[in-house]
């Protein structure tokens, strides 16, 4: 039997890219998944692939504490994966209050409901490498201070610290994931470099780079991200894991230009990057990448997908997605 067989698992953010793939894997493993959905995004991976028909859906907002406590009580939730957040940097810069409301208040609501629940045994909170903010040295290490500066980064720094406080103060069995940039099918924010570039390539247009192409990032395929979340949860009974944060990444930073060139290469088309910027984007840190040695040594986690394999799978997903959308009119 799977470790997840018949476990009641709450996934916030199940309509998001990572959340939908995590939900799919948990369903495959026999879990009874409860997904919290605020907005019905018809073209999200969850709905377009009919994953919603295999889970319980609770419609509501994570900023509503009474709603959260009711869901946890009614479904006798065992495990919580808290992935829901406002994740788009440009929206966070335009609308910081709604971002703080969702990402910070939403997190303390989830954690407080977990603290009060008699059934919750483990909680995984999704932070991000963005929580580190600007640092003097790279790669990021887990012991570095969290120094977010821009609204999205600050919201992740705050949520991360709040999660740690619930372990150190109340002994809540919580751990924190700090993933690098996750890519894969289901990301419908086409302002992001990978889905935006794939969309351009599939439309046979030269992809636009709005920086000079030099910023360095790490990219992890969504299935490796899902494995990271599940591995972290499965190890949460261990003293050296509770209350801890873990970086998850492939130890292979690449530039924006390199990622665009790799997508073009995978597509097999004769296109060229259209570089229009100078330096990095406003409101973003120029270089960001992490050291995931802690996750490798303590959790035994390692990525299974290299960039070429992940991009091939991702491009196939988007090609199929656009065909489905076209068919739906």
Coordinates of N, CA, C and O in Angstrom, one line a residue, residues 141-319:
X141 N 21.9 29.4 0.9 CA 21.9 28.3 1.9 C 20.8 28.5 2.9 O 20.4 29.7 3.1
X142 N 20.2 27.4 3.4 CA 19.1 27.5 4.3 C 19.3 28.4 5.5 O 18.4 29.0 6.1
X143 N 20.6 28.5 6.0 CA 20.8 29.3 7.2 C 20.9 30.8 6.9 O 21.1 31.6 7.8
X144 N 20.9 31.2 5.6 CA 20.9 32.6 5.3 C 19.7 33.3 5.8 O 18.6 32.7 5.9
X145 N 19.8 34.6 6.2 CA 18.6 35.3 6.7 C 17.7 35.6 5.5 O 18.1 35.7 4.4
X146 N 16.4 35.7 5.9 CA 15.4 35.9 4.8 C 15.2 37.4 4.7 O 14.8 38.1 5.6
X147 N 15.5 38.0 3.5 CA 15.6 39.4 3.3 C 14.9 39.9 2.1 O 15.4 40.6 1.3
X148 N 13.7 39.4 1.9 CA 12.9 39.9 0.8 C 12.7 41.4 0.8 O 12.6 42.0 1.9
X149 N 12.7 42.0 -0.4 CA 12.7 43.5 -0.5 C 11.4 43.9 -1.2 O 10.8 44.9 -0.9
X150 N 11.1 43.2 -2.3 CA 9.9 43.5 -3.1 C 8.7 42.8 -2.6 O 8.8 41.8 -1.9
X151 N 7.4 43.3 -2.9 CA 6.3 42.7 -2.2 C 6.1 41.2 -2.3 O 5.9 40.5 -1.2
X152 N 6.3 40.5 -3.4 CA 6.2 39.1 -3.5 C 7.3 38.4 -2.6 O 7.0 37.5 -1.8
X153 N 8.5 38.9 -2.7 CA 9.6 38.3 -2.0 C 9.3 38.5 -0.5 O 9.6 37.5 0.3
X154 N 8.9 39.7 -0.1 CA 8.6 39.9 1.3 C 7.5 39.0 1.9 O 7.5 38.5 3.0
X155 N 6.5 38.8 1.0 CA 5.4 37.9 1.4 C 5.9 36.5 1.7 O 5.4 35.8 2.6
X156 N 6.8 36.0 0.9 CA 7.4 34.7 1.1 C 8.3 34.7 2.3 O 8.3 33.7 3.1
X157 N 9.1 35.7 2.5 CA 9.9 35.8 3.7 C 9.0 35.7 5.0 O 9.3 35.0 5.9
X158 N 7.9 36.5 5.0 CA 7.0 36.5 6.2 C 6.4 35.2 6.4 O 6.3 34.7 7.5
X159 N 5.8 34.6 5.4 CA 5.1 33.3 5.5 C 6.1 32.2 6.0 O 5.7 31.4 6.8
X160 N 7.3 32.2 5.5 CA 8.3 31.3 5.9 C 8.6 31.4 7.4 O 8.6 30.4 8.1
X161 N 8.8 32.6 7.9 CA 9.1 32.9 9.3 C 7.9 32.5 10.2 O 8.1 32.0 11.3
X162 N 6.7 32.8 9.7 CA 5.5 32.5 10.5 C 5.4 31.0 10.7 O 5.1 30.4 11.8
X163 N 5.7 30.2 9.6 CA 5.7 28.8 9.7 C 6.7 28.3 10.7 O 6.4 27.4 11.5
X164 N 7.9 28.8 10.7 CA 8.9 28.4 11.6 C 8.5 28.7 13.1 O 8.7 27.9 14.0
X165 N 7.8 29.8 13.3 CA 7.4 30.2 14.6 C 6.3 29.2 15.2 O 6.3 29.0 16.4
X166 N 5.5 28.7 14.3 CA 4.5 27.7 14.7 C 5.2 26.4 15.2 O 4.6 25.7 16.0
X167 N 6.3 26.1 14.6 CA 7.0 24.9 15.2 C 7.7 25.2 16.5 O 7.6 24.5 17.5
X168 N 8.5 26.3 16.5 CA 9.3 26.6 17.7 C 8.4 27.0 18.9 O 8.8 26.8 20.0
X169 N 7.2 27.6 18.7 CA 6.4 28.0 19.8 C 5.4 26.9 20.2 O 5.2 26.7 21.4
X170 N 4.8 26.3 19.2 CA 3.7 25.3 19.5 C 4.0 23.9 19.1 O 3.2 23.0 19.4
X171 N 5.2 23.6 18.6 CA 5.6 22.3 18.2 C 4.8 21.7 17.0 O 4.7 20.5 16.8
X172 N 4.2 22.6 16.2 CA 3.4 22.1 15.1 C 4.4 21.4 14.1 O 5.4 21.9 13.8
X173 N 4.0 20.2 13.7 CA 4.8 19.4 12.7 C 4.8 20.0 11.3 O 4.1 19.5 10.5
X174 N 5.6 21.0 11.1 CA 5.6 21.8 9.9 C 7.0 21.8 9.3 O 8.0 21.8 10.1
X175 N 7.1 21.8 8.0 CA 8.4 22.0 7.3 C 8.2 22.9 6.1 O 7.0 23.0 5.6
X176 N 9.2 23.5 5.6 CA 9.1 24.5 4.6 C 9.9 24.2 3.4 O 11.1 23.8 3.5
X177 N 9.3 24.3 2.2 CA 10.0 24.0 1.0 C 10.4 25.4 0.3 O 9.5 26.3 0.3
X178 N 11.6 25.5 -0.1 CA 12.1 26.7 -0.8 C 12.5 26.2 -2.2 O 13.7 25.8 -2.4
X179 N 11.6 26.1 -3.1 CA 11.9 25.7 -4.5 C 12.5 26.8 -5.3 O 12.1 28.0 -5.1
X180 N 13.3 26.4 -6.3 CA 13.7 27.4 -7.3 C 12.6 27.5 -8.3 O 11.4 27.0 -8.0
X181 N 12.8 28.1 -9.4 CA 11.7 28.3 -10.4 C 11.2 27.0 -10.9 O 12.0 26.2 -11.5
X182 N 9.9 26.8 -10.8 CA 9.3 25.5 -11.2 C 8.6 25.7 -12.6 O 8.0 26.7 -12.8
X183 N 8.8 24.8 -13.5 CA 8.2 24.9 -14.8 C 7.5 23.5 -15.1 O 7.9 22.5 -14.6
X184 N 6.6 23.6 -16.1 CA 5.9 22.4 -16.5 C 4.6 22.7 -17.0 O 4.1 23.9 -17.0
X185 N 3.8 21.8 -17.5 CA 2.5 22.0 -18.0 C 1.6 22.5 -17.0 O 1.7 22.1 -15.8
X186 N 0.7 23.5 -17.3 CA -0.2 24.0 -16.4 C 0.0 25.4 -15.9 O -0.9 26.0 -15.3
X187 N 1.2 26.0 -16.2 CA 1.5 27.4 -15.9 C 0.8 28.3 -16.9 O 1.3 28.3 -18.1
X188 N -0.2 28.9 -16.6 CA -0.9 29.8 -17.5 C -0.6 31.2 -17.5 O -1.2 32.1 -18.1
X189 N 0.5 31.5 -16.7 CA 1.0 32.9 -16.7 C 2.1 33.0 -17.8 O 3.2 32.7 -17.6
X190 N 1.6 33.5 -19.0 CA 2.5 33.5 -20.1 C 3.5 34.7 -20.1 O 4.2 34.9 -21.1
X191 N 3.5 35.5 -19.0 CA 4.5 36.5 -18.8 C 5.8 35.9 -18.3 O 6.8 36.5 -18.3
X192 N 5.7 34.6 -17.8 CA 6.9 33.9 -17.3 C 7.7 33.4 -18.5 O 7.1 33.1 -19.5
X193 N 9.0 33.3 -18.2 CA 9.9 33.1 -19.4 C 9.6 31.7 -20.1 O 9.6 31.7 -21.3
X194 N 9.4 30.6 -19.3 CA 9.2 29.4 -20.0 C 7.9 29.2 -20.7 O 7.9 29.0 -21.9
X195 N 6.8 29.4 -20.0 CA 5.5 29.3 -20.8 C 5.4 30.4 -21.9 O 4.8 30.1 -23.0
X196 N 5.9 31.6 -21.6 CA 5.8 32.6 -22.7 C 6.6 32.3 -23.9 O 6.2 32.5 -25.0
X197 N 7.8 31.7 -23.7 CA 8.7 31.4 -24.8 C 8.1 30.2 -25.6 O 8.1 30.2 -26.8
X198 N 7.6 29.2 -24.8 CA 7.0 28.1 -25.5 C 5.8 28.5 -26.4 O 5.6 28.1 -27.5
X199 N 5.0 29.4 -25.8 CA 3.8 29.9 -26.6 C 4.3 30.6 -27.9 O 3.7 30.4 -29.0
X200 N 5.3 31.4 -27.8 CA 5.9 32.1 -29.0 C 6.4 31.1 -30.0 O 6.1 31.2 -31.2
X201 N 7.1 30.1 -29.5 CA 7.7 29.1 -30.4 C 6.6 28.3 -31.1 O 6.7 28.0 -32.3
X202 N 5.6 27.9 -30.3 CA 4.5 27.1 -31.0 C 3.7 27.9 -32.0 O 3.1 27.4 -32.9
X203 N 3.8 29.3 -31.8 CA 3.1 30.2 -32.8 C 4.1 30.6 -33.9 O 3.8 31.5 -34.7
X204 N 5.3 30.0 -33.8 CA 6.4 30.3 -34.8 C 6.8 31.8 -34.8 O 7.1 32.3 -35.9
X205 N 6.9 32.3 -33.6 CA 7.3 33.7 -33.4 C 8.6 33.7 -32.7 O 8.8 32.9 -31.7
X206 N 9.5 34.7 -33.0 CA 10.7 34.8 -32.2 C 10.4 35.2 -30.8 O 9.7 36.2 -30.6
X207 N 10.8 34.4 -29.8 CA 10.5 34.8 -28.4 C 11.2 36.1 -27.9 O 12.4 36.3 -28.3
X208 N 10.5 36.9 -27.2 CA 11.1 38.2 -26.7 C 11.7 38.0 -25.3 O 11.1 37.4 -24.4
X209 N 12.9 38.5 -25.1 CA 13.5 38.6 -23.8 C 13.6 40.0 -23.4 O 14.1 40.9 -24.1
X210 N 12.9 40.3 -22.3 CA 12.8 41.7 -21.8 C 13.9 42.2 -21.0 O 13.9 43.3 -20.5
X211 N 14.9 41.3 -20.7 CA 16.2 41.7 -20.1 C 17.3 41.6 -21.1 O 17.0 41.4 -22.3
X212 N 18.5 41.7 -20.7 CA 19.6 41.5 -21.6 C 20.0 40.0 -21.7 O 20.9 39.6 -22.4
X213 N 19.2 39.1 -21.1 CA 19.4 37.7 -21.2 C 20.4 37.1 -20.2 O 20.6 35.9 -20.1
X214 N 21.0 38.0 -19.4 CA 22.1 37.5 -18.5 C 21.6 37.0 -17.1 O 22.4 36.2 -16.5
X215 N 20.5 37.4 -16.6 CA 20.1 36.9 -15.2 C 20.1 35.4 -15.1 O 19.6 34.7 -16.0
X216 N 20.7 34.9 -14.0 CA 20.8 33.5 -13.8 C 19.7 33.0 -12.8 O 19.4 33.7 -11.8
X217 N 19.1 31.9 -13.2 CA 18.1 31.2 -12.4 C 18.3 29.7 -12.5 O 19.0 29.2 -13.4
X218 N 17.7 29.0 -11.5 CA 17.6 27.6 -11.6 C 16.2 27.2 -11.9 O 15.2 27.9 -11.5
X219 N 16.0 26.1 -12.7 CA 14.7 25.7 -13.1 C 14.5 24.2 -12.7 O 15.4 23.4 -13.1
X220 N 13.4 23.9 -12.1 CA 13.1 22.5 -11.7 C 11.8 22.1 -12.4 O 10.8 22.8 -12.3
X221 N 11.8 20.9 -13.0 CA 10.6 20.4 -13.6 C 9.5 20.0 -12.5 O 9.9 19.6 -11.4
X222 N 8.3 20.2 -12.9 CA 7.2 20.2 -11.9 C 7.1 18.8 -11.2 O 6.8 18.7 -10.0
X223 N 7.4 17.7 -12.0 CA 7.3 16.4 -11.3 C 8.4 16.2 -10.3 O 8.2 15.5 -9.3
X224 N 9.6 16.8 -10.4 CA 10.6 16.8 -9.4 C 10.1 17.7 -8.2 O 10.4 17.3 -7.0
X225 N 9.4 18.7 -8.5 CA 8.9 19.6 -7.4 C 7.8 18.8 -6.6 O 7.8 18.8 -5.3
X226 N 7.0 18.0 -7.3 CA 6.0 17.2 -6.6 C 6.7 16.2 -5.7 O 6.3 16.0 -4.5
X227 N 7.7 15.5 -6.2 CA 8.5 14.6 -5.4 C 9.1 15.2 -4.2 O 9.2 14.6 -3.1
X228 N 9.6 16.5 -4.4 CA 10.1 17.2 -3.2 C 9.1 17.4 -2.1 O 9.4 17.2 -0.9
X229 N 7.9 17.8 -2.5 CA 6.8 18.0 -1.5 C 6.5 16.7 -0.8 O 6.3 16.7 0.4
X230 N 6.3 15.6 -1.6 CA 5.9 14.4 -1.0 C 7.0 13.8 -0.1 O 6.8 13.3 1.0
X231 N 8.3 13.9 -0.5 CA 9.4 13.5 0.3 C 9.5 14.2 1.6 O 9.7 13.6 2.7
X232 N 9.3 15.5 1.5 CA 9.3 16.3 2.7 C 8.3 15.9 3.7 O 8.5 15.7 4.9
X233 N 7.0 15.7 3.2 CA 5.9 15.3 4.1 C 6.2 13.9 4.7 O 5.9 13.7 5.9
X234 N 6.7 13.0 3.9 CA 6.9 11.7 4.4 C 8.1 11.6 5.4 O 8.1 10.6 6.1
X235 N 8.9 12.6 5.5 CA 9.9 12.7 6.5 C 9.6 13.6 7.7 O 10.5 13.8 8.6
X236 N 8.4 14.1 7.8 CA 8.1 15.1 8.8 C 8.0 14.5 10.2 O 7.9 15.2 11.2
X237 N 8.0 13.2 10.4 CA 8.1 12.6 11.7 C 9.5 12.7 12.3 O 9.6 12.5 13.5
X238 N 10.5 13.0 11.5 CA 11.8 13.0 12.0 C 12.2 14.4 12.7 O 11.8 15.4 12.2
X239 N 12.9 14.3 13.8 CA 13.2 15.5 14.6 C 14.0 16.5 13.8 O 13.9 17.7 13.9
X240 N 14.9 15.9 12.9 CA 15.8 16.8 12.1 C 15.1 17.5 10.9 O 15.7 18.3 10.2
X241 N 13.8 17.1 10.7 CA 13.1 17.7 9.6 C 12.0 18.7 10.1 O 11.8 19.7 9.5
X242 N 11.4 18.4 11.3 CA 10.4 19.3 11.8 C 10.9 20.7 12.0 O 12.0 20.9 12.6
X243 N 10.2 21.7 11.5 CA 10.5 23.1 11.7 C 11.6 23.6 10.8 O 12.0 24.7 10.9
X244 N 12.1 22.7 9.9 CA 13.2 23.1 9.0 C 12.7 23.5 7.7 O 11.7 23.2 7.2
X245 N 13.6 24.3 7.0 CA 13.4 24.7 5.6 C 14.4 24.0 4.8 O 15.5 23.7 5.2
X246 N 14.0 23.6 3.6 CA 14.8 22.9 2.6 C 14.8 23.5 1.3 O 13.7 23.8 0.7
X247 N 16.0 23.8 0.7 CA 16.0 24.2 -0.7 C 15.9 23.0 -1.6 O 16.3 21.9 -1.3
X248 N 15.2 23.2 -2.7 CA 15.1 22.2 -3.7 C 15.4 22.8 -5.1 O 14.7 23.7 -5.6
X249 N 16.5 22.2 -5.7 CA 16.9 22.7 -7.0 C 17.9 21.7 -7.6 O 18.4 20.9 -6.9
X250 N 18.2 21.9 -8.9 CA 19.1 21.0 -9.6 C 20.6 21.3 -9.5 O 21.4 20.5 -10.1
X251 N 21.0 22.3 -8.8 CA 22.4 22.8 -8.8 C 22.9 23.1 -10.2 O 24.1 22.7 -10.5
X252 N 22.1 23.8 -11.0 CA 22.5 24.1 -12.4 C 21.9 25.4 -12.8 O 20.9 25.4 -13.6
X253 N 22.4 26.5 -12.4 CA 21.9 27.8 -12.8 C 22.1 28.0 -14.3 O 23.2 27.7 -14.8
X254 N 21.2 28.6 -15.0 CA 21.3 28.9 -16.4 C 20.8 30.3 -16.6 O 20.0 30.8 -15.9
X255 N 21.3 31.0 -17.6 CA 20.8 32.4 -17.9 C 19.5 32.3 -18.6 O 19.1 31.3 -19.2
X256 N 18.8 33.5 -18.6 CA 17.5 33.6 -19.4 C 17.8 33.3 -20.8 O 16.9 32.6 -21.5
X257 N 18.8 33.8 -21.4 CA 19.1 33.6 -22.8 C 19.3 32.1 -23.1 O 18.8 31.5 -24.1
X258 N 20.0 31.4 -22.2 CA 20.2 30.0 -22.4 C 18.9 29.2 -22.3 O 18.8 28.2 -23.1
X259 N 18.0 29.5 -21.4 CA 16.8 28.8 -21.3 C 15.9 29.0 -22.5 O 15.3 28.1 -23.1
X260 N 15.9 30.2 -23.1 CA 15.2 30.5 -24.3 C 15.8 29.7 -25.5 O 15.1 29.1 -26.3
X261 N 17.1 29.7 -25.6 CA 17.8 29.0 -26.6 C 17.5 27.5 -26.5 O 17.3 26.8 -27.6
X262 N 17.4 26.9 -25.3 CA 17.1 25.5 -25.1 C 15.7 25.2 -25.6 O 15.5 24.1 -26.2
X263 N 14.8 26.1 -25.3 CA 13.4 25.8 -25.7 C 13.3 25.8 -27.2 O 12.6 25.0 -27.8
X264 N 14.0 26.8 -27.9 CA 14.0 26.8 -29.4 C 14.6 25.5 -29.9 O 14.1 24.9 -30.8
X265 N 15.7 25.1 -29.3 CA 16.4 23.8 -29.7 C 15.4 22.6 -29.6 O 15.3 21.8 -30.5
X266 N 14.7 22.5 -28.5 CA 13.8 21.4 -28.2 C 12.7 21.4 -29.3 O 12.2 20.4 -29.7
X267 N 12.3 22.6 -29.6 CA 11.2 22.8 -30.6 C 11.5 22.3 -32.0 O 10.7 22.0 -32.8
X268 N 12.9 22.4 -32.3 CA 13.3 22.1 -33.7 C 13.0 23.1 -34.7 O 13.2 22.9 -35.9
X269 N 12.6 24.3 -34.2 CA 12.3 25.4 -35.2 C 13.5 26.4 -35.3 O 14.3 26.5 -34.5
X270 N 13.5 27.1 -36.5 CA 14.6 28.0 -36.8 C 14.1 29.4 -36.4 O 13.6 30.2 -37.2
X271 N 14.3 29.7 -35.1 CA 13.9 31.0 -34.5 C 15.1 31.6 -33.8 O 16.0 30.9 -33.4
X272 N 15.0 32.9 -33.5 CA 16.0 33.6 -32.7 C 15.4 34.4 -31.6 O 14.4 35.0 -31.7
X273 N 16.1 34.4 -30.4 CA 15.6 35.2 -29.3 C 15.7 36.7 -29.7 O 16.6 37.2 -30.4
X274 N 14.6 37.4 -29.3 CA 14.6 38.9 -29.6 C 14.9 39.6 -28.3 O 14.0 39.8 -27.4
X275 N 16.1 40.0 -28.1 CA 16.6 40.6 -26.9 C 16.3 42.1 -26.9 O 16.9 42.8 -27.7
X276 N 15.5 42.5 -25.9 CA 15.1 43.9 -26.0 C 15.5 44.7 -24.7 O 15.3 45.9 -24.7
X277 N 16.0 44.1 -23.7 CA 16.2 44.7 -22.4 C 17.7 45.0 -22.2 O 18.6 44.6 -22.9
X278 N 17.9 45.8 -21.1 CA 19.3 46.1 -20.6 C 19.3 45.7 -19.1 O 18.5 46.4 -18.4
X279 N 20.1 44.8 -18.7 CA 20.1 44.4 -17.3 C 19.0 43.5 -17.0 O 18.4 42.8 -17.9
X280 N 18.5 43.5 -15.7 CA 17.5 42.6 -15.3 C 16.2 43.4 -15.2 O 16.1 44.7 -15.3
X281 N 15.0 42.7 -15.0 CA 13.7 43.4 -14.9 C 13.6 44.2 -13.6 O 14.2 43.8 -12.6
X282 N 12.9 45.2 -13.7 CA 12.6 46.1 -12.5 C 11.9 45.2 -11.4 O 11.0 44.5 -11.7
X283 N 12.3 45.4 -10.2 CA 11.6 44.7 -9.1 C 12.1 43.2 -8.9 O 11.4 42.5 -8.2
X284 N 13.1 42.8 -9.6 CA 13.6 41.5 -9.5 C 15.1 41.4 -9.3 O 15.8 42.3 -9.7
X285 N 15.5 40.4 -8.6 CA 17.0 40.2 -8.3 C 17.7 39.7 -9.5 O 17.1 38.8 -10.2
X286 N 18.9 40.1 -9.8 CA 19.5 39.7 -11.0 C 19.8 38.2 -11.0 O 19.5 37.5 -12.0
X287 N 20.5 37.7 -10.0 CA 20.9 36.3 -10.0 C 20.3 35.6 -8.8 O 20.4 36.2 -7.7
X288 N 19.8 34.4 -9.0 CA 19.2 33.7 -7.9 C 19.4 32.2 -8.2 O 18.9 31.7 -9.2
X289 N 20.1 31.5 -7.3 CA 20.2 30.0 -7.3 C 20.6 29.5 -5.9 O 21.1 30.2 -5.1
X290 N 20.2 28.2 -5.7 CA 20.3 27.7 -4.4 C 21.2 26.5 -4.3 O 21.5 25.8 -5.3
X291 N 21.6 26.1 -3.1 CA 22.3 24.9 -2.8 C 21.3 24.0 -2.1 O 20.8 24.3 -1.0
X292 N 21.1 22.8 -2.7 CA 20.1 21.8 -2.1 C 20.8 20.6 -1.4 O 20.1 19.6 -1.3
X293 N 22.0 20.8 -1.0 CA 22.7 19.7 -0.3 C 21.9 19.2 0.9 O 21.9 18.0 1.1
X294 N 21.3 20.1 1.6 CA 20.6 19.7 2.8 C 19.5 18.7 2.5 O 19.3 17.6 3.1
X295 N 18.7 19.0 1.4 CA 17.6 18.1 1.0 C 18.2 16.7 0.5 O 17.6 15.7 0.7
X296 N 19.4 16.8 -0.2 CA 20.0 15.6 -0.7 C 20.5 14.7 0.5 O 20.3 13.4 0.5
X297 N 21.1 15.3 1.5 CA 21.7 14.5 2.6 C 20.7 14.1 3.6 O 20.8 12.9 4.1
X298 N 19.7 14.9 4.0 CA 18.8 14.6 5.0 C 17.6 13.8 4.5 O 17.1 12.9 5.1
X299 N 17.0 14.2 3.3 CA 15.8 13.7 2.8 C 16.1 12.6 1.7 O 15.2 11.8 1.4
X300 N 17.3 12.6 1.2 CA 17.6 11.7 0.1 C 16.9 12.1 -1.2 O 16.8 11.2 -2.1
X301 N 16.6 13.3 -1.3 CA 15.9 13.8 -2.6 C 16.9 14.3 -3.6 O 17.9 14.9 -3.3
X302 N 16.7 13.9 -4.8 CA 17.4 14.4 -6.0 C 16.5 14.5 -7.2 O 15.6 13.7 -7.3
X303 N 16.7 15.5 -8.0 CA 15.9 15.6 -9.2 C 16.1 14.5 -10.2 O 17.3 14.0 -10.3
X304 N 15.1 14.1 -10.9 CA 15.2 13.0 -11.8 C 15.2 13.4 -13.3 O 15.5 12.7 -14.2
X305 N 14.8 14.7 -13.5 CA 14.6 15.2 -14.8 C 15.6 16.3 -15.1 O 15.8 17.2 -14.4
X306 N 16.3 16.1 -16.3 CA 17.2 17.2 -16.7 C 16.4 18.2 -17.5 O 15.2 18.0 -17.8
X307 N 17.0 19.3 -17.8 CA 16.3 20.4 -18.4 C 15.7 20.0 -19.8 O 14.6 20.3 -20.1
X308 N 16.5 19.3 -20.6 CA 16.0 18.9 -21.9 C 14.8 18.0 -21.8 O 13.8 18.2 -22.5
X309 N 14.8 17.0 -20.9 CA 13.7 16.1 -20.8 C 12.5 16.9 -20.3 O 11.4 16.7 -20.8
X310 N 12.7 17.7 -19.3 CA 11.5 18.5 -18.7 C 10.9 19.4 -19.8 O 9.7 19.5 -19.9
X311 N 11.8 20.1 -20.6 CA 11.2 21.0 -21.6 C 10.5 20.2 -22.7 O 9.5 20.7 -23.2
X312 N 11.0 19.0 -23.0 CA 10.3 18.2 -24.0 C 8.8 17.9 -23.5 O 7.9 18.0 -24.3
X313 N 8.7 17.5 -22.3 CA 7.4 17.1 -21.7 C 6.5 18.4 -21.6 O 5.3 18.3 -21.9
X314 N 7.2 19.5 -21.2 CA 6.4 20.7 -21.1 C 5.9 21.2 -22.4 O 4.7 21.6 -22.5
X315 N 6.7 21.2 -23.4 CA 6.2 21.6 -24.7 C 5.1 20.7 -25.3 O 4.2 21.2 -25.9
X316 N 5.2 19.4 -25.0 CA 4.1 18.5 -25.4 C 2.8 18.9 -24.7 O 1.8 18.8 -25.3
X317 N 2.9 19.2 -23.4 CA 1.7 19.6 -22.7 C 1.1 20.8 -23.3 O -0.2 20.8 -23.5
X318 N 1.9 21.8 -23.6 CA 1.3 23.1 -24.1 C 0.7 22.9 -25.5 O -0.3 23.5 -25.9
X319 N 1.4 22.1 -26.3 CA 0.9 21.8 -27.6 C -0.5 21.2 -27.6 O -1.4 21.6 -28.3

